[in-house]
């Protein structure tokens, strides 16, 4: 998953990476509904109910792979995942929304850091103007610029357009490496110290039905703000903890709606932000 994977992994694990570089990726899933007729055709069935399994065709196998990454569900006997289409070939909105949160770059940014308005990783992406992937990249650039200008987002990103098609050229590589050198030059020793102020962070069980346990190790004196945020970016639960060392919190979520949630921990002293997602079933 080349450039797409680089952006997604970097954004989801921003506590582990300083920067993410993506050449000629497809950072959006708006095209997916256009693939539904092909998925139905691969079942070999002319009328519903359709039976989707990984084996009928390449696209179906690919969608199963994507589902295992973007909409896992250990309680679903269908390969421990939620497939995005129902037996009538209709897109399941609740599943597709989980896809977008996991795979759409703008959705990841808004969901992960829409509250704090600060993206803790630098992003570079480029595209050839003759590529079929050009529109979503150009749109992403516009959306990120809009966030920075109107929503006061703090995000370090660079977007470049090159002539030609879906080919990795030396100008693309050179421009990204020059940019990366500048990013690393701006990383100070203090920022490395900040990345160690919260460690051993986990949220489990995942998926979960009634409760979520949050473990983290605070290494500095001061307050840690713990927030649980829903798919709409709304804080549904928050708690302040003043404790160094190992912390374990158990939140009752039995009354929450099913869907994807985000646990965010903010070290109020250093400003460090780390997060993890979980699914309420």
Coordinates of C-alpha atoms in Angstrom, one line a residue:
X1 CA 0.0 0.0 0.0
X2 CA 2.9 2.3 -0.8
X3 CA 2.3 6.0 -0.5
X4 CA -1.2 5.4 1.0
X5 CA 0.3 3.2 3.7
X6 CA 3.1 5.7 4.5
X7 CA 0.6 8.4 5.2
X8 CA -1.8 6.3 7.2
X9 CA 0.8 4.5 9.3
X10 CA 2.6 7.8 10.0
X11 CA -0.7 9.6 11.0
X12 CA -2.0 6.7 13.1
X13 CA 1.4 6.3 14.9
X14 CA 2.6 9.9 15.1
X15 CA 4.2 9.2 18.5
X16 CA 6.7 7.0 16.7
X17 CA 7.4 9.0 13.6
X18 CA 8.6 12.6 12.9
X19 CA 7.5 12.7 9.2
X20 CA 5.7 10.8 6.5
X21 CA 6.4 11.0 2.8
X22 CA 3.9 9.9 0.1
X23 CA 4.5 9.8 -3.7
X24 CA 1.4 9.5 -5.9
X25 CA -1.0 8.0 -3.4
X26 CA -4.8 7.9 -3.3
X27 CA -5.6 9.5 0.1
X28 CA -9.4 9.2 -0.1
X29 CA -12.1 6.6 -0.5
X30 CA -14.7 8.5 -2.3
X31 CA -14.2 6.3 -5.4
X32 CA -15.2 3.1 -3.5
X33 CA -19.0 3.2 -4.2
X34 CA -18.1 3.0 -7.9
X35 CA -16.5 -0.5 -7.3
X36 CA -19.7 -2.0 -5.9
X37 CA -21.0 -3.4 -9.2
X38 CA -17.7 -5.1 -9.8
X39 CA -17.8 -6.7 -6.3
X40 CA -21.4 -7.9 -7.0
X41 CA -20.3 -9.3 -10.4
X42 CA -17.5 -11.2 -8.7
X43 CA -20.0 -13.1 -6.6
X44 CA -21.3 -14.8 -9.7
X45 CA -24.8 -14.2 -8.5
X46 CA -27.3 -12.3 -10.6
X47 CA -29.8 -11.4 -7.8
X48 CA -29.6 -10.8 -4.0
X49 CA -28.9 -12.1 -1.5
X50 CA -25.3 -12.0 -2.5
X51 CA -22.6 -14.1 -0.7
X52 CA -19.3 -12.3 -0.3
X53 CA -16.2 -14.4 0.3
X54 CA -12.5 -13.6 -0.3
X55 CA -12.0 -16.1 -3.1
X56 CA -14.3 -15.1 -6.1
X57 CA -12.1 -12.3 -7.5
X58 CA -9.1 -10.0 -7.0
X59 CA -11.2 -6.9 -6.0
X60 CA -13.2 -8.9 -3.4
X61 CA -10.0 -10.3 -2.0
X62 CA -8.6 -6.8 -1.8
X63 CA -11.7 -5.4 0.0
X64 CA -11.5 -8.3 2.5
X65 CA -7.8 -7.3 3.2
X66 CA -8.8 -3.7 3.6
X67 CA -11.7 -4.7 6.0
X68 CA -9.3 -6.7 8.1
X69 CA -7.3 -3.5 8.6
X70 CA -10.0 -0.8 8.7
X71 CA -13.1 -2.6 10.1
X72 CA -11.9 -5.6 12.2
X73 CA -14.4 -7.3 14.5
X74 CA -13.3 -10.3 16.5
X75 CA -16.9 -11.2 17.2
X76 CA -17.8 -11.6 13.5
X77 CA -17.4 -15.1 12.3
X78 CA -16.9 -13.7 8.8
X79 CA -13.1 -13.8 9.0
X80 CA -13.2 -11.5 12.1
X81 CA -14.1 -8.4 10.2
X82 CA -17.1 -6.3 9.0
X83 CA -17.4 -6.3 5.3
X84 CA -18.7 -2.9 3.9
X85 CA -21.6 -4.4 1.8
X86 CA -24.7 -6.1 3.0
X87 CA -26.3 -9.1 1.3
X88 CA -28.2 -6.8 -1.0
X89 CA -25.0 -5.1 -2.2
X90 CA -25.8 -1.9 -0.3
X91 CA -22.9 0.0 1.3
X92 CA -23.1 -0.2 5.1
X93 CA -22.6 3.4 6.4
X94 CA -21.4 2.4 9.9
X95 CA -18.7 0.2 8.4
X96 CA -17.7 2.6 5.7
X97 CA -17.4 5.4 8.3
X98 CA -14.8 3.3 10.1
X99 CA -13.0 2.8 6.8
X100 CA -12.8 6.6 6.3
X101 CA -11.5 7.2 9.8
X102 CA -8.8 4.7 9.3
X103 CA -8.0 5.4 5.6
X104 CA -9.0 8.9 4.5
X105 CA -6.1 11.2 5.4
X106 CA -8.3 14.2 6.1
X107 CA -10.7 12.0 8.2
X108 CA -7.7 10.7 10.2
X109 CA -6.5 14.2 10.8
X110 CA -9.9 15.6 11.9
X111 CA -10.8 12.6 14.0
X112 CA -7.4 12.3 15.7
X113 CA -6.6 15.9 16.3
X114 CA -9.8 17.8 15.7
X115 CA -10.0 18.6 19.4
X116 CA -6.4 19.7 20.0
X117 CA -6.1 21.3 16.5
X118 CA -2.5 20.2 16.3
X119 CA -1.1 17.4 14.1
X120 CA 2.2 16.1 15.7
X121 CA 3.8 14.8 12.5
X122 CA 5.0 16.5 9.3
X123 CA 3.5 15.4 6.0
X124 CA 4.8 15.5 2.5
X125 CA 2.8 14.4 -0.6
X126 CA 3.2 14.9 -4.3
X127 CA 1.3 13.9 -7.5
X128 CA 1.7 13.9 -11.2
X129 CA -0.8 16.2 -13.0
X130 CA -1.5 13.4 -15.5
X131 CA -2.3 10.8 -12.9
X132 CA -5.8 9.5 -12.2
X133 CA -5.0 10.1 -8.6
X134 CA -4.5 13.8 -9.2
X135 CA -8.0 15.0 -8.1
X136 CA -8.0 13.6 -4.5
X137 CA -4.4 14.9 -3.9
X138 CA -5.3 18.4 -5.1
X139 CA -8.4 18.3 -3.0
X140 CA -6.5 17.1 0.1
X141 CA -4.1 20.1 -0.3
X142 CA -7.0 22.5 -0.5
X143 CA -8.6 20.9 2.6
X144 CA -5.4 21.1 4.6
X145 CA -4.9 24.7 3.7
X146 CA -8.5 25.4 4.7
X147 CA -7.9 23.8 8.1
X148 CA -4.8 25.9 8.7
X149 CA -6.4 29.1 7.6
X150 CA -10.0 28.9 9.0
X151 CA -9.7 26.4 11.9
X152 CA -6.3 27.5 13.2
X153 CA -4.9 24.0 12.8
X154 CA -1.2 23.5 13.4
X155 CA 0.1 21.1 10.8
X156 CA 3.4 21.1 8.9
X157 CA 2.8 19.8 5.4
X158 CA 4.1 20.2 1.9
X159 CA 2.3 19.4 -1.4
X160 CA 4.0 19.5 -4.8
X161 CA 2.7 18.8 -8.3
X162 CA 4.8 17.4 -11.1
X163 CA 4.1 16.8 -14.8
X164 CA 3.6 13.3 -16.0
X165 CA 1.9 10.2 -14.8
X166 CA 2.2 7.6 -12.1
X167 CA 6.0 7.3 -12.2
X168 CA 8.4 7.8 -9.3
X169 CA 11.0 10.3 -10.8
X170 CA 14.2 11.8 -9.4
X171 CA 12.6 15.3 -9.0
X172 CA 10.0 13.8 -6.7
X173 CA 12.5 11.9 -4.7
X174 CA 14.9 14.9 -4.5
X175 CA 12.2 17.3 -3.4
X176 CA 10.9 15.0 -0.6
X177 CA 14.4 14.3 0.7
X178 CA 15.3 18.0 0.8
X179 CA 12.1 18.6 2.7
X180 CA 12.8 15.7 5.1
X181 CA 16.3 17.1 5.8
X182 CA 14.7 20.4 6.8
X183 CA 12.2 18.7 9.0
X184 CA 14.9 16.7 10.9
X185 CA 17.0 19.9 11.2
X186 CA 14.1 21.4 13.2
X187 CA 13.8 18.5 15.5
X188 CA 15.4 19.4 18.8
X189 CA 16.7 17.3 21.6
X190 CA 13.8 18.6 23.8
X191 CA 11.2 17.2 21.4
X192 CA 12.8 13.8 21.7
X193 CA 12.5 14.1 25.5
X194 CA 8.8 15.0 25.2
X195 CA 8.1 11.7 23.3
X196 CA 9.1 9.8 26.4
X197 CA 6.9 11.6 28.9
X198 CA 4.0 9.1 28.3
X199 CA 4.7 5.5 27.6
X200 CA 3.3 2.0 27.8
X201 CA -0.1 3.3 26.6
X202 CA -2.8 0.7 25.9
X203 CA -6.6 0.6 25.6
X204 CA -8.4 -2.8 25.9
X205 CA -10.3 -5.0 25.3
X206 CA -10.8 -4.0 21.6
X207 CA -13.5 -4.4 20.4
X208 CA -15.3 -4.0 23.6
X209 CA -19.0 -4.1 24.8
X210 CA -19.3 -2.7 28.3
X211 CA -16.0 -1.2 29.5
X212 CA -12.6 0.1 28.3
X213 CA -9.4 -0.2 30.4
X214 CA -6.7 2.5 29.8
X215 CA -3.2 1.8 31.0
X216 CA -0.4 4.4 30.7
X217 CA 2.9 5.2 32.3
X218 CA 3.3 8.9 33.2
X219 CA 6.9 9.9 33.7
X220 CA 6.5 13.6 34.7
X221 CA 4.8 15.3 37.6
X222 CA 1.6 17.0 36.6
X223 CA -1.8 16.5 35.2
X224 CA -2.8 14.1 32.4
X225 CA -6.1 14.7 30.7
X226 CA -7.8 11.6 29.4
X227 CA -10.5 12.1 26.8
X228 CA -12.8 9.6 25.0
X229 CA -14.0 11.1 21.7
X230 CA -16.6 9.7 19.4
X231 CA -16.6 9.6 15.5
X232 CA -18.0 13.1 15.4
X233 CA -15.1 14.5 17.3
X234 CA -17.3 15.0 20.5
X235 CA -15.8 14.4 23.9
X236 CA -18.1 11.9 25.6
X237 CA -15.9 11.3 28.7
X238 CA -12.9 13.0 30.3
X239 CA -10.9 12.7 33.4
X240 CA -7.8 14.4 34.9
X241 CA -5.2 12.2 36.5
X242 CA -2.4 13.6 38.6
X243 CA 0.0 10.7 39.0
X244 CA 3.4 9.6 37.8
X245 CA 4.2 5.9 37.2
X246 CA 1.7 3.3 36.2
X247 CA -2.0 4.3 35.8
X248 CA -5.0 2.1 35.1
X249 CA -8.4 3.5 34.5
X250 CA -11.6 1.6 33.8
X251 CA -14.5 3.5 32.1
X252 CA -18.0 2.2 31.8
X253 CA -19.1 2.6 28.2
X254 CA -22.1 0.3 28.2
X255 CA -24.5 3.2 27.4
X256 CA -22.4 4.4 24.4
X257 CA -23.6 4.0 20.9
X258 CA -21.8 1.3 18.8
X259 CA -19.0 2.6 16.7
X260 CA -15.4 3.9 16.6
X261 CA -14.0 5.9 19.5
X262 CA -10.7 7.5 20.3
X263 CA -8.8 7.6 23.6
X264 CA -6.6 10.7 23.8
X265 CA -4.1 11.4 26.6
X266 CA -2.6 14.9 26.9
X267 CA 0.3 15.6 29.2
X268 CA -0.7 19.2 30.2
X269 CA 2.9 20.0 31.3
X270 CA 4.7 19.1 28.1
X271 CA 1.8 19.3 25.6
X272 CA 2.5 15.7 24.4
X273 CA -0.6 14.1 22.8
X274 CA -1.0 10.4 22.2
X275 CA -4.1 8.4 21.1
X276 CA -5.5 5.0 20.4
X277 CA -8.8 3.9 18.7
X278 CA -11.2 1.3 20.0
X279 CA -14.5 -0.1 18.7
X280 CA -17.7 -0.2 20.9
X281 CA -19.9 -3.1 19.7

